[in-house]
PDB file of C-alpha atoms in Angstrom:
ATOM      1  CA  UNK A  37     -41.990  21.763  21.249  1.00 55.00           C
ATOM      2  CA  UNK A  38     -41.355  22.260  17.551  1.00 59.00           C
ATOM      3  CA  UNK A  39     -37.896  23.532  18.074  1.00 50.00           C
ATOM      4  CA  UNK A  40     -37.023  20.611  20.248  1.00 50.00           C
ATOM      5  CA  UNK A  41     -38.162  18.219  17.740  1.00 46.00           C
ATOM      6  CA  UNK A  42     -36.245  19.866  14.947  1.00 42.00           C
ATOM      7  CA  UNK A  43     -33.046  19.928  17.053  1.00 54.00           C
ATOM      8  CA  UNK A  44     -33.612  16.127  17.801  1.00 43.00           C
ATOM      9  CA  UNK A  45     -33.946  15.477  14.032  1.00 44.00           C
ATOM     10  CA  UNK A  46     -30.901  17.504  13.179  1.00 43.00           C
ATOM     11  CA  UNK A  47     -28.906  15.816  15.826  1.00 48.00           C
ATOM     12  CA  UNK A  48     -30.087  12.338  14.668  1.00 43.00           C
ATOM     13  CA  UNK A  49     -29.425  13.120  11.079  1.00 45.00           C
ATOM     14  CA  UNK A  50     -25.846  14.288  11.997  1.00 46.00           C
ATOM     15  CA  UNK A  51     -25.279  11.070  13.973  1.00 43.00           C
ATOM     16  CA  UNK A  52     -26.391   8.965  11.026  1.00 43.00           C
ATOM     17  CA  UNK A  53     -24.131  10.936   8.613  1.00 43.00           C
ATOM     18  CA  UNK A  54     -21.203  10.449  10.884  1.00 47.00           C
ATOM     19  CA  UNK A  55     -21.899   6.809  11.208  1.00 44.00           C
ATOM     20  CA  UNK A  56     -22.000   6.490   7.452  1.00 43.00           C
ATOM     21  CA  UNK A  57     -18.748   8.439   7.104  1.00 43.00           C
ATOM     22  CA  UNK A  58     -16.938   6.261   9.570  1.00 42.00           C
ATOM     23  CA  UNK A  59     -18.150   3.082   7.920  1.00 42.00           C
ATOM     24  CA  UNK A  60     -16.935   4.417   4.455  1.00 44.00           C
ATOM     25  CA  UNK A  61     -13.577   5.482   6.072  1.00 46.00           C
ATOM     26  CA  UNK A  62     -13.164   2.002   7.505  1.00 45.00           C
ATOM     27  CA  UNK A  63     -13.876   0.439   4.085  1.00 47.00           C
ATOM     28  CA  UNK A  64     -11.410   2.690   2.566  1.00 56.00           C
ATOM     29  CA  UNK A  65      -8.716   1.750   5.066  1.00 54.00           C
ATOM     30  CA  UNK A  66      -9.470  -2.027   4.779  1.00 71.00           C
ATOM     31  CA  UNK A  67      -9.327  -1.769   0.921  1.00 93.00           C
ATOM     32  CA  UNK A  68      -6.041   0.044   1.218  1.00 95.00           C
ATOM     33  CA  UNK A  69      -4.660  -2.600   3.483  1.00 94.00           C
ATOM     34  CA  UNK A  70      -5.954  -5.239   1.027  1.00 95.00           C
ATOM     35  CA  UNK A  71      -4.115  -3.581  -1.831  1.00 96.00           C
ATOM     36  CA  UNK A  72      -0.827  -3.540   0.142  1.00 97.00           C
ATOM     37  CA  UNK A  73      -1.327  -7.273   1.073  1.00 97.00           C
ATOM     38  CA  UNK A  74      -1.970  -7.913  -2.640  1.00 96.00           C
ATOM     39  CA  UNK A  75       1.277  -6.224  -3.703  1.00 97.00           C
ATOM     40  CA  UNK A  76       3.158  -8.110  -0.962  1.00 98.00           C
ATOM     41  CA  UNK A  77       1.833 -11.366  -2.352  1.00 97.00           C
ATOM     42  CA  UNK A  78       2.579 -10.493  -5.877  1.00 96.00           C
ATOM     43  CA  UNK A  79       6.068  -9.760  -4.847  1.00 97.00           C
ATOM     44  CA  UNK A  80       6.567 -13.005  -3.010  1.00 96.00           C
ATOM     45  CA  UNK A  81       4.942 -15.004  -5.771  1.00 96.00           C
ATOM     46  CA  UNK A  82       6.873 -13.343  -8.630  1.00 94.00           C
ATOM     47  CA  UNK A  83       9.622 -14.818 -10.742  1.00 93.00           C
ATOM     48  CA  UNK A  84      11.504 -11.564 -11.052  1.00 95.00           C
ATOM     49  CA  UNK A  85      14.661 -10.491  -9.347  1.00 97.00           C
ATOM     50  CA  UNK A  86      14.565  -7.658  -6.976  1.00 97.00           C
ATOM     51  CA  UNK A  87      17.617  -5.471  -6.845  1.00 98.00           C
ATOM     52  CA  UNK A  88      18.093  -3.580  -3.482  1.00 97.00           C
ATOM     53  CA  UNK A  89      21.333  -1.646  -3.091  1.00 96.00           C
ATOM     54  CA  UNK A  90      22.992  -3.414  -5.982  1.00 96.00           C
ATOM     55  CA  UNK A  91      22.174  -6.852  -4.484  1.00 97.00           C
ATOM     56  CA  UNK A  92      19.651  -9.337  -6.189  1.00 98.00           C
ATOM     57  CA  UNK A  93      16.920 -10.982  -4.300  1.00 98.00           C
ATOM     58  CA  UNK A  94      14.265 -13.539  -5.268  1.00 97.00           C
ATOM     59  CA  UNK A  95      10.596 -12.610  -4.608  1.00 96.00           C
ATOM     60  CA  UNK A  96      10.140 -14.280  -1.287  1.00 97.00           C
ATOM     61  CA  UNK A  97      13.123 -12.528   0.233  1.00 98.00           C
ATOM     62  CA  UNK A  98      12.033  -9.148  -1.290  1.00 97.00           C
ATOM     63  CA  UNK A  99       8.524  -9.697   0.169  1.00 98.00           C
ATOM     64  CA  UNK A 100       9.915 -10.572   3.682  1.00 98.00           C
ATOM     65  CA  UNK A 101      12.166  -7.264   3.425  1.00 97.00           C
ATOM     66  CA  UNK A 102       9.085  -5.258   2.386  1.00 98.00           C
ATOM     67  CA  UNK A 103       6.958  -6.790   5.213  1.00 98.00           C
ATOM     68  CA  UNK A 104       9.599  -5.892   7.775  1.00 97.00           C
ATOM     69  CA  UNK A 105       9.769  -2.258   6.585  1.00 97.00           C
ATOM     70  CA  UNK A 106       5.928  -2.170   6.822  1.00 97.00           C
ATOM     71  CA  UNK A 107       5.872  -3.619  10.287  1.00 97.00           C
ATOM     72  CA  UNK A 108       8.533  -1.115  11.355  1.00 96.00           C
ATOM     73  CA  UNK A 109       6.575   1.814   9.906  1.00 95.00           C
ATOM     74  CA  UNK A 110       3.624   0.982  12.128  1.00 89.00           C
ATOM     75  CA  UNK A 111       0.612   3.017  11.421  1.00 89.00           C
ATOM     76  CA  UNK A 112       2.570   5.420   9.244  1.00 93.00           C
ATOM     77  CA  UNK A 113       1.740   3.777   6.141  1.00 95.00           C
ATOM     78  CA  UNK A 114      -2.121   4.285   5.508  1.00 93.00           C
ATOM     79  CA  UNK A 115      -2.466   3.844   1.817  1.00 96.00           C
ATOM     80  CA  UNK A 116      -0.974   1.719  -0.988  1.00 97.00           C
ATOM     81  CA  UNK A 117       0.393   4.832  -2.313  1.00 97.00           C
ATOM     82  CA  UNK A 118       2.361   5.329   0.834  1.00 97.00           C
ATOM     83  CA  UNK A 119       3.523   1.668   0.828  1.00 98.00           C
ATOM     84  CA  UNK A 120       4.845   2.095  -2.825  1.00 98.00           C
ATOM     85  CA  UNK A 121       6.317   5.580  -2.497  1.00 97.00           C
ATOM     86  CA  UNK A 122       7.718   5.392   1.052  1.00 96.00           C
ATOM     87  CA  UNK A 123       8.756   1.831   1.411  1.00 96.00           C
ATOM     88  CA  UNK A 124       8.815  -0.180  -1.644  1.00 97.00           C
ATOM     89  CA  UNK A 125      10.501   2.024  -4.322  1.00 97.00           C
ATOM     90  CA  UNK A 126      13.824   2.816  -2.690  1.00 97.00           C
ATOM     91  CA  UNK A 127      16.249   1.951   0.252  1.00 96.00           C
ATOM     92  CA  UNK A 128      15.557   4.068   3.276  1.00 93.00           C
ATOM     93  CA  UNK A 129      19.269   3.601   4.277  1.00 94.00           C
ATOM     94  CA  UNK A 130      20.944   4.651   0.955  1.00 96.00           C
ATOM     95  CA  UNK A 131      18.089   6.359  -0.859  1.00 96.00           C
ATOM     96  CA  UNK A 132      18.801   4.288  -3.907  1.00 98.00           C
ATOM     97  CA  UNK A 133      15.831   3.189  -6.134  1.00 98.00           C
ATOM     98  CA  UNK A 134      14.860  -0.568  -6.016  1.00 98.00           C
ATOM     99  CA  UNK A 135      14.817  -2.270  -9.342  1.00 98.00           C
ATOM    100  CA  UNK A 136      13.145  -5.212 -10.821  1.00 97.00           C
ATOM    101  CA  UNK A 137      14.824  -7.383 -13.412  1.00 97.00           C
ATOM    102  CA  UNK A 138      12.247  -9.086 -15.568  1.00 95.00           C
ATOM    103  CA  UNK A 139      12.740 -12.669 -16.896  1.00 93.00           C
ATOM    104  CA  UNK A 140      13.843 -11.246 -20.250  1.00 95.00           C
ATOM    105  CA  UNK A 141      16.570  -9.150 -18.647  1.00 96.00           C
ATOM    106  CA  UNK A 142      14.776  -5.822 -18.767  1.00 96.00           C
ATOM    107  CA  UNK A 143      15.291  -3.459 -15.722  1.00 97.00           C
ATOM    108  CA  UNK A 144      12.491  -1.462 -14.316  1.00 98.00           C
ATOM    109  CA  UNK A 145      12.229   0.654 -11.180  1.00 98.00           C
ATOM    110  CA  UNK A 146      10.103  -1.219  -8.570  1.00 98.00           C
ATOM    111  CA  UNK A 147       7.778   1.826  -8.163  1.00 98.00           C
ATOM    112  CA  UNK A 148       6.562   1.490 -11.849  1.00 98.00           C
ATOM    113  CA  UNK A 149       6.472  -2.345 -11.660  1.00 98.00           C
ATOM    114  CA  UNK A 150       4.401  -2.159  -8.482  1.00 98.00           C
ATOM    115  CA  UNK A 151       1.977   0.480  -9.831  1.00 97.00           C
ATOM    116  CA  UNK A 152       1.582  -1.577 -13.050  1.00 97.00           C
ATOM    117  CA  UNK A 153       0.656  -4.645 -10.962  1.00 96.00           C
ATOM    118  CA  UNK A 154      -1.744  -2.693  -8.938  1.00 94.00           C
ATOM    119  CA  UNK A 155      -3.563  -1.494 -12.041  1.00 92.00           C
ATOM    120  CA  UNK A 156      -3.831  -4.963 -13.459  1.00 87.00           C
TER     121      UNK A 156
END
């Protein structure tokens, strides 16, 4: 009888731990998706110029392009780091880095700019 009770308690404990882990994982996923959405909104609302393959784009067009890339990637992009590193830092067609031209004319790679925005 005691062995059965111990097994039942162990089973329930493992079940509870698994539930907590799943809840934590779903919070992490949601927060990663929220970070990606935040960066997309920062891009869309920005006054900077995005330079993709040598062509300048305003923030709203850059946001639309990044959203299209994100949608095309499906579930492959799980974290904000994936988003920045894989989608938002360089052209998947040419491999050229994306750049940001700040209002004062300074050029910065989009990866650095996005990471700075995320850190703010």
